[in-house]
Amino acid sequence: MRAQLVRASALIVGAAVVAWPLGYFAAAWAGWALFSVGLVAQLLFQLRNFSRLERWSRDPVLDASLEGEGDWDNVFGRLYRHEKEMRGVIARRDAEIRMLISAAQALTDGVVLLDRHDNILFCNHTAEDQLGLRVAVDRGQAVVNLVRQPEFAAYLEGEDFSKPLTLRSERIKDLVLSIYVVPYAENNRLMQVKDVTQSERLDRMRRDFVANVSHELRTPLTVLGGFIETLQEIALDRDEQAHYLQLMGEQSKRMLTIVQDLLTLSSIEASPPPTYETVDMVTLLDKLRRDAEALSGGRHRVFLDSDGCGDLRGAEVELASAFGNLLSNAVRYTPSGGSIRICWRADAAGAEFAVEDSGIGIEPAHIPRLTERFYRVDRGRSRDVGGTGLGLAIVKHALSRHQARLDIRSEPGQGSRFAAVFPPSRVIGV
Ligand code: ADP
């Protein structure tokens, strides 16, 4: 700045030095005129560079057009370099922000950033789906106006975020969310939204399971207790005693069957994934047919429909248990005189083990629920035929461990077809 002042003063002094002799020796006005011309030229020079700077500052472009004259060139040079640096800094910040946003978008949990008044600053795609938000239109809106469940508003208002809020979605059926709120940047809040539908479902299943097991065991135990009391308190003759003891035997057998089925289920669940040992289907099918005939005791006609082709790879015990359950159901739910057909087909596309019966059949509404533990179409009937409600749960579990699925077709009064469908990876010898 000092150099510029010295230079500007030198120019004025130079103009005066040239103009003074002219004014002194020729005419005063000529001297003043020459001095003024010098000053005006100086002013025009500065104005021209200033207007160039002013024009550029309105739309600063990064090209070589930013050139000044004299000292102005240095000023322009410094401005150019500063502008370039600033643009670099901004570009780097932009890239960082974009990266943070894409990291937030990649999160499987929902994230919502709120300002001090609980207005939305940002939310990721997961939170948009979970809470029905659209950040493009909802930014700046109060979150409680968009998530309108009263318990959510009360939770935010309560300011006690030591425990998460469990929210059952009103928009999406069965969706359960767990909402955590963490304060950040002074009074702002970060909302983390976890989808806990699955763990809630498992929790409920566990509770239902314990309740079901207790209920299933309580009934025979109560009956057994009643018989014991009767035997203790009433003097019965030998025939009556024998009758009571037989009924007690039935109840204890029933409890044993339930416990055995529970143990089978838990051992299938606990054991490692089935290996690829070969299961000889000709031998297994023959054994299954004989077992079914024994169980039927001649009340049904049992057929085996197989070309003997192909074997399975997997855990023989589990597969035999699954197939055996399907057959015992067919025997138990087919009235005397009916027929039961065991079908086996295997080719390069996979294999199918099916049990067809001409029994009582099942209403369509029940079919999707048959493999649930303790689910029975007719509880009394199942109990009468010695059912526990666990057979098809065991079947489903054993099959899914072999990447197989259970296909159920049935018509009430006509009969049923339960088929285990295996993928090619589980079939050999075709
Ligand atoms: P359960 O021990 O009661 O037989 P399952 O899990 O094996 O239990 O079967 C569940 C229910 O599915 C049975 O209670 C019965 O109502 C129905 N079901 C199973 N197999 C058949 C079948 N072959 N024909 C008709 N109903 C069947």
Short mmCIF file of C-alpha atoms and ligand atoms in Angstrom, two decimals:
data_model
loop_
_atom_site.label_atom_id
_atom_site.label_comp_id
_atom_site.label_asym_id
_atom_site.label_seq_id
_atom_site.Cartn_x
_atom_site.Cartn_y
_atom_site.Cartn_z
CA MET A 1 0.00 0.00 0.00
CA ARG A 2 2.84 2.37 0.90
CA ALA A 3 4.58 1.64 -2.44
CA GLN A 4 1.36 2.45 -4.29
CA LEU A 5 1.02 5.74 -2.39
CA VAL A 6 4.65 6.66 -3.17
CA ARG A 7 4.09 5.78 -6.84
CA ALA A 8 0.82 7.81 -7.05
CA SER A 9 2.54 10.78 -5.30
CA ALA A 10 5.50 10.49 -7.69
CA LEU A 11 3.14 10.64 -10.69
CA ILE A 12 1.41 13.77 -9.28
CA VAL A 13 4.78 15.36 -8.53
CA GLY A 14 6.00 14.36 -12.04
CA ALA A 15 2.94 16.02 -13.61
CA ALA A 16 3.59 19.14 -11.50
CA VAL A 17 7.29 19.19 -12.48
CA VAL A 18 6.38 19.05 -16.20
CA ALA A 19 3.47 21.54 -15.87
CA TRP A 20 5.22 24.15 -13.65
CA PRO A 21 7.88 25.33 -16.21
CA LEU A 22 5.16 25.56 -18.84
CA GLY A 23 3.00 27.70 -16.52
CA TYR A 24 5.97 29.79 -15.45
CA PHE A 25 7.56 30.44 -18.85
CA ALA A 26 4.55 30.27 -21.18
CA ALA A 27 1.13 30.81 -19.60
CA ALA A 28 -0.25 29.83 -16.18
CA TRP A 29 -3.42 28.32 -17.66
CA ALA A 30 -1.30 26.09 -19.96
CA GLY A 31 0.58 24.78 -16.93
CA TRP A 32 -2.63 24.12 -15.01
CA ALA A 33 -4.16 22.51 -18.10
CA LEU A 34 -1.20 20.11 -18.49
CA PHE A 35 -1.29 19.29 -14.75
CA SER A 36 -5.05 18.59 -14.95
CA VAL A 37 -4.59 16.38 -18.01
CA GLY A 38 -2.03 14.36 -16.01
CA LEU A 39 -4.43 13.99 -13.08
CA VAL A 40 -7.39 13.03 -15.31
CA ALA A 41 -5.24 10.42 -17.11
CA GLN A 42 -4.30 9.03 -13.70
CA LEU A 43 -7.96 8.96 -12.61
CA LEU A 44 -9.12 7.26 -15.82
CA PHE A 45 -6.43 4.60 -15.40
CA GLN A 46 -7.57 3.83 -11.83
CA LEU A 47 -11.27 3.94 -12.79
CA ARG A 48 -10.77 1.52 -15.68
CA ASN A 49 -9.07 -1.06 -13.43
CA PHE A 50 -11.57 -0.51 -10.64
CA SER A 51 -14.54 -1.09 -12.95
CA ARG A 52 -12.84 -4.28 -14.22
CA LEU A 53 -12.55 -5.45 -10.60
CA GLU A 54 -16.13 -4.47 -9.86
CA ARG A 55 -17.39 -6.38 -12.93
CA TRP A 56 -15.43 -9.50 -12.00
CA SER A 57 -16.54 -9.43 -8.36
CA ARG A 58 -20.18 -9.69 -9.50
CA ASP A 59 -19.45 -13.02 -11.23
CA PRO A 60 -16.00 -14.28 -10.22
CA VAL A 61 -14.87 -16.71 -12.92
CA LEU A 62 -11.63 -18.60 -12.72
CA ASP A 63 -9.92 -17.74 -15.96
CA ALA A 64 -7.15 -15.51 -17.19
CA SER A 65 -9.61 -12.65 -17.96
CA LEU A 66 -8.78 -11.26 -14.54
CA GLU A 67 -5.85 -9.09 -15.56
CA GLY A 68 -5.03 -5.62 -14.31
CA GLU A 69 -2.52 -2.99 -15.28
CA GLY A 70 0.38 -1.83 -13.18
CA ASP A 71 -0.15 -2.38 -9.48
CA TRP A 72 -3.67 -3.59 -10.17
CA ASP A 73 -2.23 -6.74 -11.72
CA ASN A 74 -0.82 -7.77 -8.32
CA VAL A 75 -4.19 -7.15 -6.66
CA PHE A 76 -5.97 -9.18 -9.33
CA GLY A 77 -3.38 -11.96 -9.03
CA ARG A 78 -3.91 -12.24 -5.28
CA LEU A 79 -7.70 -12.21 -5.66
CA TYR A 80 -7.48 -14.91 -8.34
CA ARG A 81 -5.36 -17.16 -6.10
CA HIS A 82 -7.66 -16.59 -3.10
CA GLU A 83 -10.74 -17.40 -5.16
CA LYS A 84 -9.10 -20.55 -6.46
CA GLU A 85 -8.15 -21.69 -2.93
CA MET A 86 -11.64 -20.99 -1.60
CA ARG A 87 -13.17 -23.01 -4.41
CA GLY A 88 -10.85 -25.91 -3.59
CA VAL A 89 -11.84 -25.75 0.09
CA ILE A 90 -15.55 -25.60 -0.79
CA ALA A 91 -15.20 -28.55 -3.22
CA ARG A 92 -13.46 -30.62 -0.55
CA ARG A 93 -16.15 -29.72 2.04
CA ASP A 94 -18.87 -30.60 -0.49
CA ALA A 95 -17.24 -33.99 -1.12
CA GLU A 96 -17.03 -34.63 2.65
CA ILE A 97 -20.67 -33.68 3.18
CA ARG A 98 -21.75 -35.90 0.25
CA MET A 99 -19.77 -38.78 1.75
CA LEU A 100 -21.38 -38.28 5.19
CA ILE A 101 -24.83 -38.16 3.61
CA SER A 102 -24.23 -41.32 1.59
CA ALA A 103 -22.90 -43.04 4.75
CA ALA A 104 -26.11 -42.00 6.58
CA GLN A 105 -28.16 -43.29 3.63
CA ALA A 106 -26.34 -46.62 3.76
CA LEU A 107 -27.31 -47.21 7.41
CA THR A 108 -29.86 -49.95 7.98
CA ASP A 109 -31.22 -47.98 10.93
CA GLY A 110 -33.27 -44.86 10.37
CA VAL A 111 -31.61 -41.53 11.24
CA VAL A 112 -33.47 -38.24 11.69
CA LEU A 113 -31.71 -35.00 12.65
CA LEU A 114 -33.87 -32.49 14.51
CA ASP A 115 -33.19 -28.89 15.46
CA ARG A 116 -33.90 -27.45 18.91
CA HIS A 117 -37.61 -27.11 18.06
CA ASP A 118 -37.82 -30.73 16.81
CA ASN A 119 -38.05 -29.60 13.19
CA ILE A 120 -36.55 -31.99 10.67
CA LEU A 121 -33.10 -31.06 9.34
CA PHE A 122 -32.33 -34.35 7.62
CA CYS A 123 -33.46 -37.95 7.49
CA ASN A 124 -32.12 -40.97 5.63
CA HIS A 125 -34.04 -43.28 3.27
CA THR A 126 -34.56 -45.91 5.99
CA ALA A 127 -36.22 -43.35 8.28
CA GLU A 128 -38.32 -42.12 5.34
CA ASP A 129 -39.67 -45.65 4.83
CA GLN A 130 -40.08 -46.40 8.54
CA LEU A 131 -41.83 -43.16 9.51
CA GLY A 132 -43.43 -42.17 6.20
CA LEU A 133 -41.32 -39.01 5.85
CA ARG A 134 -40.14 -37.33 2.63
CA VAL A 135 -37.12 -35.21 3.41
CA ALA A 136 -37.44 -33.17 0.20
CA VAL A 137 -40.82 -31.78 1.32
CA ASP A 138 -40.70 -32.33 5.07
CA ARG A 139 -37.43 -30.52 5.83
CA GLY A 140 -38.17 -27.74 8.34
CA GLN A 141 -41.46 -29.34 9.47
CA ALA A 142 -42.06 -30.33 13.10
CA VAL A 143 -41.57 -34.10 13.29
CA VAL A 144 -44.58 -34.51 15.64
CA ASN A 145 -46.83 -33.12 12.88
CA LEU A 146 -45.71 -35.93 10.59
CA VAL A 147 -45.39 -38.84 13.04
CA ARG A 148 -48.71 -38.25 14.71
CA GLN A 149 -48.84 -41.03 17.28
CA PRO A 150 -49.50 -39.46 20.73
CA GLU A 151 -46.94 -41.69 22.50
CA PHE A 152 -44.24 -40.36 20.16
CA ALA A 153 -45.10 -36.70 20.91
CA ALA A 154 -45.22 -37.49 24.64
CA TYR A 155 -41.81 -39.17 24.46
CA LEU A 156 -40.19 -36.15 22.76
CA GLU A 157 -41.89 -33.76 25.16
CA GLY A 158 -40.94 -35.83 28.22
CA GLU A 159 -37.25 -35.25 27.51
CA ASP A 160 -36.32 -38.50 29.28
CA PHE A 161 -34.40 -40.48 26.71
CA SER A 162 -32.74 -42.97 29.08
CA LYS A 163 -34.90 -45.74 27.57
CA PRO A 164 -35.90 -46.11 23.91
CA LEU A 165 -39.53 -45.73 22.84
CA THR A 166 -41.17 -48.82 21.34
CA LEU A 167 -43.57 -47.64 18.65
CA ARG A 168 -46.04 -49.88 16.80
CA SER A 169 -46.45 -48.33 13.39
CA GLU A 170 -49.96 -47.22 12.46
CA ARG A 171 -48.99 -47.02 8.78
CA ILE A 172 -47.32 -50.39 8.23
CA LYS A 173 -49.02 -53.45 9.67
CA ASP A 174 -46.91 -55.41 12.19
CA LEU A 175 -43.97 -52.98 11.99
CA VAL A 176 -42.46 -52.34 15.44
CA LEU A 177 -39.84 -49.60 15.86
CA SER A 178 -37.50 -48.76 18.67
CA ILE A 179 -36.65 -45.05 18.82
CA TYR A 180 -33.54 -43.71 20.56
CA VAL A 181 -32.96 -39.97 20.95
CA VAL A 182 -29.45 -38.60 21.47
CA PRO A 183 -28.75 -34.87 21.98
CA TYR A 184 -26.00 -33.40 19.76
CA ALA A 185 -24.59 -29.98 18.82
CA GLU A 186 -26.01 -28.14 21.85
CA ASN A 187 -29.80 -28.44 21.64
CA ASN A 188 -30.21 -30.50 18.47
CA ARG A 189 -31.38 -34.11 18.60
CA LEU A 190 -30.47 -37.20 16.67
CA MET A 191 -33.19 -39.82 16.40
CA GLN A 192 -32.07 -43.40 15.70
CA VAL A 193 -34.90 -45.67 14.57
CA LYS A 194 -34.40 -49.45 14.74
CA ASP A 195 -36.74 -52.00 13.17
CA VAL A 196 -37.34 -54.51 16.00
CA THR A 197 -40.26 -56.33 14.35
CA GLN A 198 -38.34 -59.59 14.15
CA SER A 199 -37.05 -59.62 17.72
CA GLU A 200 -40.50 -58.59 19.03
CA ARG A 201 -42.02 -61.45 17.05
CA LEU A 202 -39.48 -63.93 18.43
CA ASP A 203 -40.16 -62.64 21.93
CA ARG A 204 -43.89 -63.11 21.45
CA MET A 205 -43.34 -66.58 19.97
CA ARG A 206 -41.22 -67.55 22.97
CA ARG A 207 -43.89 -66.32 25.39
CA ASP A 208 -46.65 -68.10 23.43
CA PHE A 209 -44.56 -71.25 23.32
CA VAL A 210 -44.02 -71.35 27.07
CA ALA A 211 -47.74 -70.65 27.62
CA ASN A 212 -48.70 -73.40 25.13
CA VAL A 213 -46.38 -76.01 26.64
CA SER A 214 -47.64 -75.21 30.13
CA HIS A 215 -51.23 -75.44 28.93
CA GLU A 216 -50.66 -78.73 27.06
CA LEU A 217 -49.02 -80.36 30.10
CA ARG A 218 -51.40 -78.90 32.63
CA THR A 219 -54.46 -80.63 31.17
CA PRO A 220 -53.21 -84.24 31.50
CA LEU A 221 -51.57 -83.39 34.84
CA THR A 222 -54.86 -82.05 36.20
CA VAL A 223 -56.69 -85.17 35.01
CA LEU A 224 -53.98 -87.37 36.52
CA GLY A 225 -54.18 -85.47 39.83
CA GLY A 226 -57.95 -85.96 39.89
CA PHE A 227 -57.60 -89.72 39.39
CA ILE A 228 -54.98 -89.99 42.13
CA GLU A 229 -57.28 -88.15 44.54
CA THR A 230 -60.16 -90.45 43.62
CA LEU A 231 -58.00 -93.53 44.20
CA GLN A 232 -56.86 -92.15 47.55
CA GLU A 233 -60.26 -91.12 48.82
CA ILE A 234 -62.71 -93.62 47.44
CA ALA A 235 -62.58 -97.35 47.97
CA LEU A 236 -62.91 -98.84 44.48
CA ASP A 237 -63.26 -102.43 43.45
CA ARG A 238 -60.58 -104.07 41.28
CA ASP A 239 -62.35 -103.41 37.96
CA GLU A 240 -62.86 -99.74 38.74
CA GLN A 241 -59.25 -99.43 39.88
CA ALA A 242 -58.05 -101.06 36.65
CA HIS A 243 -60.19 -98.64 34.64
CA TYR A 244 -58.79 -95.62 36.47
CA LEU A 245 -55.23 -96.87 36.15
CA GLN A 246 -55.74 -97.36 32.42
CA LEU A 247 -56.99 -93.74 32.08
CA MET A 248 -54.02 -92.55 34.12
CA GLY A 249 -51.69 -94.52 31.90
CA GLU A 250 -53.21 -92.77 28.84
CA GLN A 251 -52.65 -89.34 30.35
CA SER A 252 -49.06 -90.07 31.29
CA LYS A 253 -48.46 -91.50 27.79
CA ARG A 254 -49.88 -88.30 26.35
CA MET A 255 -47.49 -86.19 28.43
CA LEU A 256 -44.61 -88.39 27.35
CA THR A 257 -45.55 -87.93 23.66
CA ILE A 258 -45.62 -84.14 24.10
CA VAL A 259 -42.24 -84.15 25.84
CA GLN A 260 -40.78 -86.47 23.19
CA ASP A 261 -42.00 -84.18 20.38
CA LEU A 262 -40.58 -81.15 22.19
CA LEU A 263 -37.25 -82.92 22.56
CA THR A 264 -37.24 -83.88 18.86
CA LEU A 265 -37.95 -80.27 17.91
CA SER A 266 -35.27 -78.86 20.14
CA SER A 267 -32.70 -81.44 19.09
CA ILE A 268 -33.35 -80.59 15.41
CA GLU A 269 -32.98 -76.90 16.26
CA ALA A 270 -29.82 -77.39 18.29
CA SER A 271 -27.98 -79.80 16.02
CA PRO A 272 -25.55 -78.52 13.36
CA PRO A 273 -26.77 -78.19 9.74
CA PRO A 274 -27.44 -81.62 8.22
CA THR A 275 -24.56 -83.17 6.32
CA TYR A 276 -24.76 -84.61 2.85
CA GLU A 277 -24.77 -88.29 3.88
CA THR A 278 -26.69 -90.53 1.48
CA VAL A 279 -30.18 -91.57 2.52
CA ASP A 280 -31.10 -94.82 0.76
CA MET A 281 -34.67 -94.07 -0.32
CA VAL A 282 -35.65 -97.62 -1.34
CA THR A 283 -34.93 -98.85 2.19
CA LEU A 284 -36.48 -95.77 3.86
CA LEU A 285 -39.67 -95.92 1.74
CA ASP A 286 -40.10 -99.59 2.54
CA LYS A 287 -39.71 -98.94 6.26
CA LEU A 288 -42.15 -96.01 6.13
CA ARG A 289 -44.74 -98.18 4.35
CA ARG A 290 -44.42 -100.93 6.97
CA ASP A 291 -44.65 -98.39 9.83
CA ALA A 292 -47.78 -96.84 8.29
CA GLU A 293 -49.39 -100.26 7.92
CA ALA A 294 -48.56 -101.09 11.53
CA LEU A 295 -50.00 -97.77 12.73
CA SER A 296 -53.12 -98.23 10.63
CA GLY A 297 -53.61 -101.75 11.95
CA GLY A 298 -55.38 -102.77 8.76
CA ARG A 299 -57.90 -99.91 8.82
CA HIS A 300 -56.49 -98.35 5.60
CA ARG A 301 -55.11 -99.41 2.27
CA VAL A 302 -51.48 -98.21 2.05
CA PHE A 303 -49.80 -97.87 -1.38
CA LEU A 304 -46.23 -97.08 -2.32
CA ASP A 305 -45.84 -95.28 -5.65
CA SER A 306 -42.13 -95.10 -6.53
CA ASP A 307 -39.88 -96.10 -9.41
CA GLY A 308 -37.03 -96.55 -6.91
CA CYS A 309 -35.00 -93.91 -8.67
CA GLY A 310 -32.78 -91.40 -6.83
CA ASP A 311 -31.68 -90.94 -3.22
CA LEU A 312 -31.53 -87.95 -0.89
CA ARG A 313 -28.53 -86.30 0.73
CA GLY A 314 -29.04 -85.22 4.33
CA ALA A 315 -29.62 -86.34 7.89
CA GLU A 316 -31.48 -89.65 7.73
CA VAL A 317 -32.89 -89.35 11.27
CA GLU A 318 -34.44 -85.94 10.54
CA LEU A 319 -35.85 -86.92 7.16
CA ALA A 320 -37.25 -90.20 8.52
CA SER A 321 -38.88 -88.25 11.38
CA ALA A 322 -40.41 -85.69 8.96
CA PHE A 323 -41.75 -88.32 6.52
CA GLY A 324 -42.95 -90.47 9.43
CA ASN A 325 -44.92 -87.54 10.85
CA LEU A 326 -46.67 -86.95 7.51
CA LEU A 327 -47.62 -90.62 7.35
CA SER A 328 -48.82 -90.82 10.94
CA ASN A 329 -51.02 -87.72 10.29
CA ALA A 330 -52.46 -89.40 7.19
CA VAL A 331 -53.30 -92.52 9.22
CA ARG A 332 -54.76 -90.50 12.12
CA TYR A 333 -56.87 -88.12 10.02
CA THR A 334 -58.21 -90.70 7.55
CA PRO A 335 -61.27 -92.65 8.67
CA SER A 336 -61.19 -96.44 8.48
CA GLY A 337 -61.54 -97.81 4.98
CA GLY A 338 -59.65 -94.87 3.42
CA SER A 339 -56.49 -95.03 1.38
CA ILE A 340 -52.99 -93.64 1.89
CA ARG A 341 -50.48 -93.30 -0.90
CA ILE A 342 -46.73 -92.72 -0.44
CA CYS A 343 -45.24 -91.13 -3.59
CA TRP A 344 -41.57 -90.63 -4.42
CA ARG A 345 -40.23 -88.93 -7.58
CA ALA A 346 -36.68 -87.75 -8.27
CA ASP A 347 -35.05 -86.26 -11.35
CA ALA A 348 -32.45 -83.65 -12.26
CA ALA A 349 -34.86 -80.83 -11.31
CA GLY A 350 -35.23 -82.07 -7.71
CA ALA A 351 -37.25 -84.60 -5.75
CA GLU A 352 -40.62 -84.89 -4.09
CA PHE A 353 -41.79 -87.09 -1.25
CA ALA A 354 -45.58 -86.90 -0.91
CA VAL A 355 -48.25 -88.49 1.25
CA GLU A 356 -51.76 -88.48 -0.17
CA ASP A 357 -54.77 -89.53 1.85
CA SER A 358 -58.52 -89.76 1.35
CA GLY A 359 -59.13 -88.40 4.85
CA ILE A 360 -61.08 -85.56 6.45
CA GLY A 361 -59.21 -82.78 4.61
CA ILE A 362 -58.57 -79.24 5.86
CA GLU A 363 -60.38 -75.91 5.30
CA PRO A 364 -58.16 -73.52 3.24
CA ALA A 365 -58.07 -70.91 6.05
CA HIS A 366 -56.13 -73.29 8.31
CA ILE A 367 -53.49 -74.38 5.80
CA PRO A 368 -51.01 -71.44 6.23
CA ARG A 369 -50.98 -71.97 10.01
CA LEU A 370 -50.64 -75.76 10.20
CA THR A 371 -46.88 -75.71 10.77
CA GLU A 372 -47.12 -73.37 13.79
CA ARG A 373 -46.29 -75.09 17.04
CA PHE A 374 -49.40 -76.43 18.79
CA TYR A 375 -51.70 -75.28 15.99
CA ARG A 376 -54.54 -77.74 15.45
CA VAL A 377 -57.64 -77.46 13.29
CA ASP A 378 -59.71 -79.34 15.83
CA ARG A 379 -58.04 -79.56 19.24
CA GLY A 380 -60.38 -82.24 20.57
CA ARG A 381 -60.03 -84.44 17.50
CA SER A 382 -56.23 -84.11 17.52
CA ARG A 383 -56.15 -85.10 21.18
CA ASP A 384 -58.43 -88.07 20.55
CA VAL A 385 -56.05 -89.42 17.92
CA GLY A 386 -53.00 -88.81 20.11
CA GLY A 387 -51.82 -85.60 18.42
CA THR A 388 -49.61 -83.00 20.07
CA GLY A 389 -49.81 -80.17 17.51
CA LEU A 390 -46.05 -80.38 17.05
CA GLY A 391 -45.80 -82.90 14.19
CA LEU A 392 -45.92 -80.45 11.27
CA ALA A 393 -43.66 -77.98 13.11
CA ILE A 394 -41.06 -80.78 13.27
CA VAL A 395 -41.64 -81.53 9.57
CA LYS A 396 -41.24 -77.91 8.52
CA HIS A 397 -38.09 -77.47 10.56
CA ALA A 398 -36.44 -80.66 9.36
CA LEU A 399 -37.26 -79.82 5.73
CA SER A 400 -36.05 -76.23 5.87
CA ARG A 401 -32.71 -77.50 7.19
CA HIS A 402 -32.50 -79.50 3.94
CA GLN A 403 -33.50 -76.45 1.83
CA ALA A 404 -36.77 -78.25 1.13
CA ARG A 405 -40.30 -76.86 1.44
CA LEU A 406 -43.62 -78.33 2.49
CA ASP A 407 -46.41 -78.07 -0.07
CA ILE A 408 -49.90 -78.67 1.35
CA ARG A 409 -53.02 -79.25 -0.73
CA SER A 410 -56.26 -80.29 0.80
CA GLU A 411 -59.99 -80.31 0.31
CA PRO A 412 -62.38 -80.76 3.22
CA GLY A 413 -64.05 -84.16 3.04
CA GLN A 414 -61.92 -85.25 0.09
CA GLY A 415 -58.42 -85.73 1.45
CA SER A 416 -55.01 -84.09 1.66
CA ARG A 417 -51.64 -84.14 -0.01
CA PHE A 418 -48.53 -83.15 1.95
CA ALA A 419 -45.40 -82.96 -0.24
CA ALA A 420 -41.77 -82.35 0.72
CA VAL A 421 -40.09 -80.71 -2.26
CA PHE A 422 -36.25 -80.97 -2.42
CA PRO A 423 -33.86 -78.91 -4.56
CA PRO A 424 -31.47 -80.69 -7.01
CA SER A 425 -28.53 -80.17 -4.59
CA ARG A 426 -30.12 -82.66 -2.18
CA VAL A 427 -30.76 -85.37 -4.80
CA ILE A 428 -28.32 -88.02 -6.06
CA GLY A 429 -28.44 -90.95 -8.42
CA VAL A 430 -30.77 -89.48 -11.05
P1 ADP B 1 -51.18 -83.09 15.52
O1 ADP B 1 -50.26 -83.72 16.47
O2 ADP B 1 -52.34 -82.40 16.16
O3 ADP B 1 -51.56 -83.98 14.40
P2 ADP B 1 -49.64 -81.70 13.52
O4 ADP B 1 -48.71 -80.56 13.66
O5 ADP B 1 -49.09 -82.95 12.98
O6 ADP B 1 -50.33 -81.88 14.92
O7 ADP B 1 -50.81 -81.23 12.57
C1 ADP B 1 -51.47 -80.02 12.85
C2 ADP B 1 -52.94 -80.10 12.47
O8 ADP B 1 -53.03 -80.24 11.04
C3 ADP B 1 -53.63 -81.31 13.01
O9 ADP B 1 -54.14 -81.07 14.30
C4 ADP B 1 -54.75 -81.51 12.01
O10 ADP B 1 -55.84 -80.66 12.32
C5 ADP B 1 -54.15 -81.03 10.70
N1 ADP B 1 -53.66 -82.14 9.85
C6 ADP B 1 -52.41 -82.58 9.74
N2 ADP B 1 -52.32 -83.58 8.84
C7 ADP B 1 -53.58 -83.78 8.38
C8 ADP B 1 -54.15 -84.68 7.42
N3 ADP B 1 -53.42 -85.57 6.75
N4 ADP B 1 -55.48 -84.58 7.18
C9 ADP B 1 -56.22 -83.66 7.84
N5 ADP B 1 -55.74 -82.79 8.76
C10 ADP B 1 -54.44 -82.85 9.02
#
